Coordinates of C-alpha atoms and ligand atoms in Angstrom, one line a residue:
M1 CA 209.2 -85.5 43.4
S2 CA 206.0 -87.2 43.4
A3 CA 204.5 -89.2 40.6
V4 CA 201.9 -90.9 43.0
A5 CA 198.3 -91.0 42.1
L6 CA 196.8 -91.3 45.1
D7 CA 197.4 -89.7 48.8
V8 CA 199.6 -92.0 50.3
H9 CA 201.9 -91.6 52.8
P10 CA 204.7 -89.0 51.7
L11 CA 207.4 -91.6 53.0
L12 CA 205.7 -93.5 50.2
S13 CA 204.7 -91.1 47.6
E14 CA 207.9 -89.6 47.9
R15 CA 210.7 -92.5 47.8
W16 CA 212.5 -93.4 44.9
S17 CA 215.2 -95.6 44.2
T18 CA 218.2 -92.9 43.3
R19 CA 221.7 -93.7 41.8
A20 CA 222.8 -90.4 43.2
F21 CA 224.1 -90.8 46.9
D22 CA 225.9 -88.0 48.8
P23 CA 229.5 -89.7 48.8
D24 CA 230.3 -87.6 51.8
H25 CA 227.2 -89.0 53.9
V26 CA 228.8 -91.4 57.0
L27 CA 226.0 -94.0 58.0
E28 CA 226.5 -94.4 61.7
A29 CA 226.6 -97.9 63.0
E30 CA 223.5 -97.2 65.1
T31 CA 221.4 -96.3 63.0
A32 CA 222.4 -99.2 60.3
G33 CA 221.2 -101.0 63.5
R34 CA 218.1 -99.4 63.6
L35 CA 217.0 -100.3 59.9
L36 CA 218.1 -103.9 60.7
E37 CA 216.0 -103.5 63.9
A38 CA 213.0 -102.1 61.7
A39 CA 213.6 -105.4 59.2
R40 CA 213.6 -107.5 62.3
W41 CA 210.1 -106.8 62.8
S42 CA 208.6 -107.4 60.0
P43 CA 205.7 -110.1 59.9
S44 CA 206.6 -113.6 58.5
A45 CA 204.6 -116.4 57.8
S46 CA 204.1 -118.6 61.1
N47 CA 206.9 -115.8 62.5
T48 CA 209.7 -118.0 60.8
Q49 CA 212.1 -114.6 60.3
P50 CA 214.3 -116.2 57.4
W51 CA 215.6 -112.7 56.3
R52 CA 219.3 -112.7 56.8
F53 CA 221.3 -109.9 56.3
A54 CA 225.0 -108.8 56.1
V55 CA 226.0 -105.1 56.5
A56 CA 228.8 -103.3 54.9
L57 CA 229.6 -99.4 55.7
R58 CA 231.3 -97.7 53.1
G59 CA 235.0 -97.4 53.6
T60 CA 235.6 -100.7 55.4
P61 CA 236.9 -104.1 54.1
E62 CA 233.5 -105.9 54.4
H63 CA 231.8 -103.1 52.3
D64 CA 235.2 -104.0 49.5
V65 CA 234.0 -107.4 49.4
L66 CA 230.1 -106.7 49.2
F67 CA 230.8 -103.8 46.4
G68 CA 232.8 -106.3 44.5
T69 CA 229.6 -109.1 44.0
L70 CA 227.2 -106.2 42.6
M71 CA 226.9 -106.4 38.5
G72 CA 229.1 -104.1 36.8
F73 CA 225.7 -102.0 35.8
N74 CA 225.3 -101.4 40.0
Q75 CA 228.8 -100.7 40.5
A76 CA 228.6 -97.7 38.1
W77 CA 226.9 -95.8 40.6
A78 CA 226.5 -98.3 44.0
G79 CA 229.7 -97.2 45.7
N80 CA 228.6 -93.7 46.9
A81 CA 225.7 -95.2 49.0
S82 CA 227.1 -95.1 53.0
A83 CA 226.2 -98.7 53.3
L84 CA 225.5 -101.7 51.3
V85 CA 223.4 -104.5 53.0
L86 CA 222.6 -107.9 52.0
V87 CA 219.5 -109.1 52.0
A88 CA 219.4 -113.3 52.0
A89 CA 216.3 -115.8 52.5
E90 CA 215.9 -119.2 54.6
R91 CA 214.4 -120.7 51.9
V92 CA 214.8 -124.6 53.8
T93 CA 215.6 -125.1 57.5
P94 CA 218.5 -126.8 58.6
E95 CA 215.5 -129.4 59.5
G96 CA 214.6 -129.7 56.2
K97 CA 211.5 -127.8 56.0
T98 CA 210.6 -125.7 53.0
L99 CA 210.0 -121.7 54.2
R100 CA 207.3 -121.5 51.2
W101 CA 207.2 -117.3 51.8
A102 CA 210.4 -117.2 52.5
D103 CA 211.3 -114.3 49.9
L104 CA 208.1 -112.8 50.2
D105 CA 208.9 -112.5 54.5
A106 CA 212.3 -110.7 53.4
G107 CA 210.7 -108.7 51.1
Q108 CA 208.4 -107.5 53.6
A109 CA 211.7 -106.8 55.7
V110 CA 213.5 -104.8 52.9
A111 CA 210.1 -102.8 52.6
H112 CA 210.3 -102.2 56.7
L113 CA 214.2 -101.2 56.0
T114 CA 213.0 -98.8 53.5
V115 CA 209.9 -97.0 55.0
Q116 CA 212.5 -96.8 57.9
A117 CA 215.4 -94.8 56.2
A118 CA 212.7 -92.6 54.6
A119 CA 211.7 -91.8 58.0
E120 CA 215.4 -91.0 58.8
G121 CA 215.9 -89.0 56.0
L122 CA 218.2 -91.3 54.1
V123 CA 217.2 -93.2 50.8
V124 CA 217.4 -97.0 49.7
H125 CA 218.1 -98.6 46.2
T126 CA 217.4 -102.0 46.3
L127 CA 219.6 -104.7 43.6
G128 CA 219.0 -107.7 42.3
G129 CA 221.8 -107.3 40.3
I130 CA 224.3 -109.1 42.2
E131 CA 226.8 -112.1 41.5
V132 CA 225.3 -114.8 43.4
D133 CA 228.3 -117.1 43.2
A134 CA 230.4 -114.4 44.8
I135 CA 228.3 -113.6 47.6
R136 CA 228.7 -117.3 48.1
A137 CA 232.4 -117.5 47.9
A138 CA 232.6 -114.5 50.2
Y139 CA 230.1 -115.3 52.8
E140 CA 229.5 -118.1 55.2
I141 CA 225.8 -118.8 53.9
P142 CA 224.4 -122.0 55.0
D143 CA 222.5 -124.5 52.6
G144 CA 219.2 -123.4 52.1
V145 CA 219.3 -119.7 52.5
E146 CA 219.3 -117.8 49.3
P147 CA 220.8 -114.4 48.7
L148 CA 218.3 -112.0 47.1
V149 CA 219.7 -108.8 47.0
V150 CA 221.9 -105.9 48.4
V151 CA 219.9 -103.0 49.4
A152 CA 222.3 -99.5 48.8
V153 CA 221.6 -97.2 51.8
G154 CA 222.7 -93.8 52.2
R155 CA 221.6 -89.7 51.9
Q156 CA 220.5 -88.5 49.0
G157 CA 223.4 -87.0 46.4
D158 CA 223.4 -84.6 43.9
L159 CA 221.5 -85.1 40.3
E160 CA 223.5 -83.3 38.8
T161 CA 226.2 -85.7 38.9
L162 CA 224.3 -88.5 37.2
D163 CA 225.1 -88.7 33.7
E164 CA 221.9 -87.4 31.4
T165 CA 220.1 -90.9 30.7
V166 CA 220.4 -92.1 34.1
R167 CA 219.2 -88.6 35.6
A168 CA 216.2 -88.8 33.2
R169 CA 215.3 -92.1 34.7
E170 CA 215.7 -91.1 38.2
L171 CA 213.1 -88.2 37.5
T172 CA 210.7 -90.6 35.8
R173 CA 208.4 -93.0 38.0
A174 CA 205.3 -94.8 36.3
R175 CA 203.4 -97.6 37.4
R176 CA 200.7 -99.5 35.7
P177 CA 197.7 -98.3 36.8
L178 CA 195.4 -100.1 39.6
S179 CA 192.5 -101.0 36.9
E180 CA 195.4 -103.9 35.2
L181 CA 196.2 -104.6 38.7
L182 CA 193.1 -106.5 39.8
L183 CA 192.3 -109.9 39.5
P184 CA 188.7 -110.9 38.3
L185 CA 186.9 -113.9 39.3
R186 CA 186.4 -116.0 36.6
G187 CA 183.6 -115.3 34.3
A188 CA 183.2 -112.1 35.5
S189 CA 184.3 -110.6 32.4
A190 CA 181.5 -112.2 30.5
Ligands
FMN201 C1 214.1 -106.9 43.8 C2 214.4 -105.9 43.1 C3 215.8 -105.6 42.2 C4 216.0 -104.6 41.8 N1 217.2 -104.7 40.9 C5 217.7 -103.5 40.5 C6 219.1 -103.4 40.2 O1 219.9 -104.6 39.9 N2 219.4 -102.1 39.6 C7 218.7 -101.2 39.6 O2 219.6 -100.2 39.0 N3 217.9 -101.4 40.0 C8 217.3 -102.4 40.7 N4 215.9 -102.4 41.3 C9 215.2 -100.9 41.6 C10 214.1 -100.8 40.4 O3 214.3 -100.7 39.3 C11 213.1 -99.7 40.9 O4 212.5 -99.7 42.3 C12 211.8 -99.9 39.7 O5 212.3 -99.5 38.5 C13 210.7 -98.5 40.5 O6 211.5 -97.3 40.5 P1 211.1 -96.5 42.0 O7 212.1 -97.5 43.0 O8 212.2 -95.4 41.9 O9 210.2 -96.4 42.2 C14 215.6 -103.1 41.8 C15 214.6 -103.4 42.5 C16 213.7 -104.6 43.4 C17 212.6 -104.4 44.2

């Protein structure tokens, strides 16, 4: 499936956020490590590396905990993913310095992980629908560190397992045209 207008790399154009994960796929610890390695080598402001992670492989007690912090509409499908990865950002250092670009940096780390996963034949779905208080209760998260998303990782499953509405959403990818995204200089449109 590809609905991307420009000729970008297939790792990007053929990616989508699936809800159909293969429940039989097992993510090897080594592969999970490589995904984090890809994230770890992302660029960050002044190389502050504000991303923080927790990995939970399906079938482990850690997975039960992290899965339990997903909002219900995400629990409906994310349980088949082979792993869930919590991504948090250090917005304020222990010394009290605000890292203005922490969320952006963590987002880049997720993008790196996503592309590395695609290169390994895996699929990723990022989830903002998480219960932050439950995550804080479950994990030792220092002050200044904000849980941002949980990333579901696995192998593409059978789309036929999804109910019709979800499947239809899955098969339609849309983006605003680039012309709507470009910022004009002040006065340029006068
Ligand atoms: C920060 C962020 C939060 C998201 N939260 C959710 C979520 O809670 N549940 C969900 O089903 N999808 C979530 N998504 C997936 C987006 O809905 C999806 O990326 C978007 O619709 C574009 O579709 P595509 O990734 O298939 O191209 C999230 C994506 C991002 C980047």
